[in-house]
Short mmCIF file of C-alpha atoms in Angstrom, two decimals:
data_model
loop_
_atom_site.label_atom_id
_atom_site.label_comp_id
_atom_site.label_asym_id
_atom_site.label_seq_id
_atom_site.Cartn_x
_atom_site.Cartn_y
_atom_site.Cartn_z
CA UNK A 1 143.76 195.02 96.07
CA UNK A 2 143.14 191.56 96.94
CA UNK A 3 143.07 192.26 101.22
CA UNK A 4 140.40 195.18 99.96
CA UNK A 5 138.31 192.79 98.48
CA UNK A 6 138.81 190.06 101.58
CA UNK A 7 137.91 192.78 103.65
CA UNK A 8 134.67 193.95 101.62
CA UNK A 9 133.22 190.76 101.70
CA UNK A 10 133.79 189.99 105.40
CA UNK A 11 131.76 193.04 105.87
CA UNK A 12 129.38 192.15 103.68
CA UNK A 13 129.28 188.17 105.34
CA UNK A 14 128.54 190.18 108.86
CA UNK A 15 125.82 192.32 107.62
CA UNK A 16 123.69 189.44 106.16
CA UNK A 17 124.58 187.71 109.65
CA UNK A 18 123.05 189.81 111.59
CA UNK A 19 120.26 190.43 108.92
CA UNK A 20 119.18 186.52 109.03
CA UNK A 21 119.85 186.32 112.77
CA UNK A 22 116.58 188.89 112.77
CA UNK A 23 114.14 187.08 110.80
CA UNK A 24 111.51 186.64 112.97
CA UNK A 25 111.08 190.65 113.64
CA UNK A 26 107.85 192.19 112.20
CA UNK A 27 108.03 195.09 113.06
CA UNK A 28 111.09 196.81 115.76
CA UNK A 29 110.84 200.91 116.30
CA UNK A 30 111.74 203.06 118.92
CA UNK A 31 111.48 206.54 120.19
CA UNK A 32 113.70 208.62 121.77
CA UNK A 33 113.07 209.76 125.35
CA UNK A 34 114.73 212.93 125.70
CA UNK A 35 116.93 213.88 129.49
CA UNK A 36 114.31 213.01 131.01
CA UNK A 37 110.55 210.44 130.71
CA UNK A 38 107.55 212.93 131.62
CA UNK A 39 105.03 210.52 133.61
CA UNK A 40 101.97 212.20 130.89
CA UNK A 41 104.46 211.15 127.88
CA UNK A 42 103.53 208.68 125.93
CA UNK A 43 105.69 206.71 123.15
CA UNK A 44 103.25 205.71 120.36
CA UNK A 45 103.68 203.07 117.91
CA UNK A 46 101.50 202.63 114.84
CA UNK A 47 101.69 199.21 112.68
CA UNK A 48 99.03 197.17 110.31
CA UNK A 49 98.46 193.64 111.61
CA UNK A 50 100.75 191.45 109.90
CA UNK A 51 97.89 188.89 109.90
CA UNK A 52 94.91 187.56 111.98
CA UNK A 53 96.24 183.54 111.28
CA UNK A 54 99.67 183.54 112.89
CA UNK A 55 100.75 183.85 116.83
CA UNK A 56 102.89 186.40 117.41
CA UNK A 57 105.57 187.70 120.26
CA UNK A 58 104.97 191.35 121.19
CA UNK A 59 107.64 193.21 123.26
CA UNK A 60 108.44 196.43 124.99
CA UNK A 61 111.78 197.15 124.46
CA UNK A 62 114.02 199.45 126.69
CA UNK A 63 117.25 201.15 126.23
CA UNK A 64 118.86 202.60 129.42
CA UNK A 65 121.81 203.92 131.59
CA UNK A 66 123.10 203.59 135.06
CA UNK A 67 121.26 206.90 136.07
CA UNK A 68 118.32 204.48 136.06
CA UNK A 69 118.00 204.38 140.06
CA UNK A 70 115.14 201.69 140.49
CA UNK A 71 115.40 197.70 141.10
CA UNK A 72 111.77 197.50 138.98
CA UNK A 73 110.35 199.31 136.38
CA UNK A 74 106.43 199.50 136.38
CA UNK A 75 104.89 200.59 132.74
CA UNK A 76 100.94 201.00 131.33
CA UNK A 77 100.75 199.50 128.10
CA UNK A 78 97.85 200.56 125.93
CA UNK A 79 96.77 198.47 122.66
CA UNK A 80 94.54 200.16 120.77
CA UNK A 81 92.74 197.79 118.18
CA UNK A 82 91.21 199.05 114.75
CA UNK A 83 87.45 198.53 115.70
CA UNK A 84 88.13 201.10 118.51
CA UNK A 85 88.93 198.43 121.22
CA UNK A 86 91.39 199.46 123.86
CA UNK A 87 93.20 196.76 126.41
CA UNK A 88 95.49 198.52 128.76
CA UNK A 89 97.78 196.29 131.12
CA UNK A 90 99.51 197.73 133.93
CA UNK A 91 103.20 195.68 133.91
CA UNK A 92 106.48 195.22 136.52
CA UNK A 93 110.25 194.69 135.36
CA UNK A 94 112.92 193.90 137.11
CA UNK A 95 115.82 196.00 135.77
CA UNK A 96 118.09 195.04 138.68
CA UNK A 97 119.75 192.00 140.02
CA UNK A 98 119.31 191.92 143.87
CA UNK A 99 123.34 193.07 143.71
CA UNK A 100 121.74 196.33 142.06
CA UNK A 101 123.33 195.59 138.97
CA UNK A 102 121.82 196.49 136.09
CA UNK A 103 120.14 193.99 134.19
CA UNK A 104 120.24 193.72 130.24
CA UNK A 105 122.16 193.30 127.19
CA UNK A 106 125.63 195.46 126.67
CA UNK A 107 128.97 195.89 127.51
CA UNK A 108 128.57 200.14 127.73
CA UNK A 109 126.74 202.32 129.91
CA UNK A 110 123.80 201.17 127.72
CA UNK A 111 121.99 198.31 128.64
CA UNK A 112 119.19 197.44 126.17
CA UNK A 113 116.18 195.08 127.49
CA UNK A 114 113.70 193.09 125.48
CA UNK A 115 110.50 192.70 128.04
CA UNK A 116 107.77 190.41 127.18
CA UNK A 117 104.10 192.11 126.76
CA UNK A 118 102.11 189.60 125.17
CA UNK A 119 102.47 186.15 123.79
CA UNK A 120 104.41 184.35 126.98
CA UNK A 121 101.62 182.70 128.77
CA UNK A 122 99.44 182.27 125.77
CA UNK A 123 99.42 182.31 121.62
CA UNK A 124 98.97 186.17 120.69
CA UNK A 125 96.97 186.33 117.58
CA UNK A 126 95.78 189.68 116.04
CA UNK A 127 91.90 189.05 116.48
CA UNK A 128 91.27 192.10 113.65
CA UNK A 129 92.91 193.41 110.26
CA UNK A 130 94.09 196.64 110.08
CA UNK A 131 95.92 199.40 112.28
CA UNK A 132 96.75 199.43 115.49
CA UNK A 133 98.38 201.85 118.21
CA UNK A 134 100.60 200.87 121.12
CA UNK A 135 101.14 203.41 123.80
CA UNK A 136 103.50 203.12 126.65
CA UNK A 137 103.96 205.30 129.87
CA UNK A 138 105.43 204.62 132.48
CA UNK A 139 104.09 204.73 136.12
CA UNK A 140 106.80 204.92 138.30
CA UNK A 141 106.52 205.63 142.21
CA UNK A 142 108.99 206.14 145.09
CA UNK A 143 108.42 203.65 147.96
CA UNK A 144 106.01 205.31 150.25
CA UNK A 145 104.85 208.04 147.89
CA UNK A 146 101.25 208.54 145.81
CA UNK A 147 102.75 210.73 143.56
CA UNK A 148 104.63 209.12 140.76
CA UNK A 149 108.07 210.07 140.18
CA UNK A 150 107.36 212.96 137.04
CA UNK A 151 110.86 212.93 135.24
CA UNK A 152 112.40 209.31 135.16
CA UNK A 153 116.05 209.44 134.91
CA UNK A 154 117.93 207.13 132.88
CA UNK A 155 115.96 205.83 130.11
CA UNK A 156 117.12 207.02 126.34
CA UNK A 157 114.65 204.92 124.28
CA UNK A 158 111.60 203.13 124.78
CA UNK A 159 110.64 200.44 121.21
CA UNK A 160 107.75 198.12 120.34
CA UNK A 161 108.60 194.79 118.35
CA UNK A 162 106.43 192.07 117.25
CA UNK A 163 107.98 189.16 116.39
CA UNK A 164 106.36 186.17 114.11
CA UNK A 165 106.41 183.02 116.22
CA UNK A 166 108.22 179.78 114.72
CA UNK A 167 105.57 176.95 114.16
CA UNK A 168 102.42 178.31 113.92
#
């Protein structure tokens, strides 16, 4: 009875861990890419601005697996804003060390990467309350070729996070 309990409450010790070690996340989804990533498919994320005061961290987030065949990773990133605004970047990865090794975090066949989108260079505030719509595609092309690659192996999940910066 007494290892149960031990045991209970070293589980519960971990999940508060890695609870608190996550503070800073406003708001982490992703989507599923199934087999295959169309080049027309879109993964769309809808959230309320947290606030129009604070800087913020906003990432693309990748998961994927060594049938990922590319050094780089090239993506369109669309942010909708709630007046009806639209900024659209166009945005290169580097998924691969020069060895070809897979970059990212994980110990499996899954590697999972947290890419920066906006608040690196400068302070990312949320210039408007409301909702707002991320879209993400990605615009792959084989060296040589105008035709982007239409099914993109090796991706499972594409996410959008925002994070809350320390020290506004």
């Amino acid at each position: 009875m007494q290892k149960r309990i031990s045991e209970l409450f070293v589980i519960v010790i971990v999940c508060f861990l890695f609870q608190s070690c996550d503070s800073n996340a406003v708001f982490d989804k992703y989507k599923s890419v199934p087999n295959q990533w169309h080049k027309d498919s879109l993964a769309s994320f809808n959230f309320t601005a947290p606030d129009t005061l604070n800087n913020y961290n906003l990432f693309v987030n990748l998961r994927n697996t060594n049938d990922y065949q590319f050094n780089n990773l090239f993506l369109i990133v669309e942010l909708n804003y709630p007046n009806g605004k639209a900024v659209k970047d166009t945005l290169k990865y580097n998924m691969a060390a020069p060895n070809g090794e897979l970059l990212g975090a994980g110990f499996s066949d899954i590697k999972e990467n947290k890419l920066w989108y906006k608040g690196y260079e400068s302070p990312f505030k949320f210039t408007e309350n409301g909702d707002y719509i991320v879209n993400i595609q990605h615009a792959m092309r084989k060296n040589g070729e105008v035709d982007g690659v239409e099914n993109l192996e090796g991706i499972t999940d594409v996410g959008f996070r925002i994070e809350s910066v320390a020290n506004n």
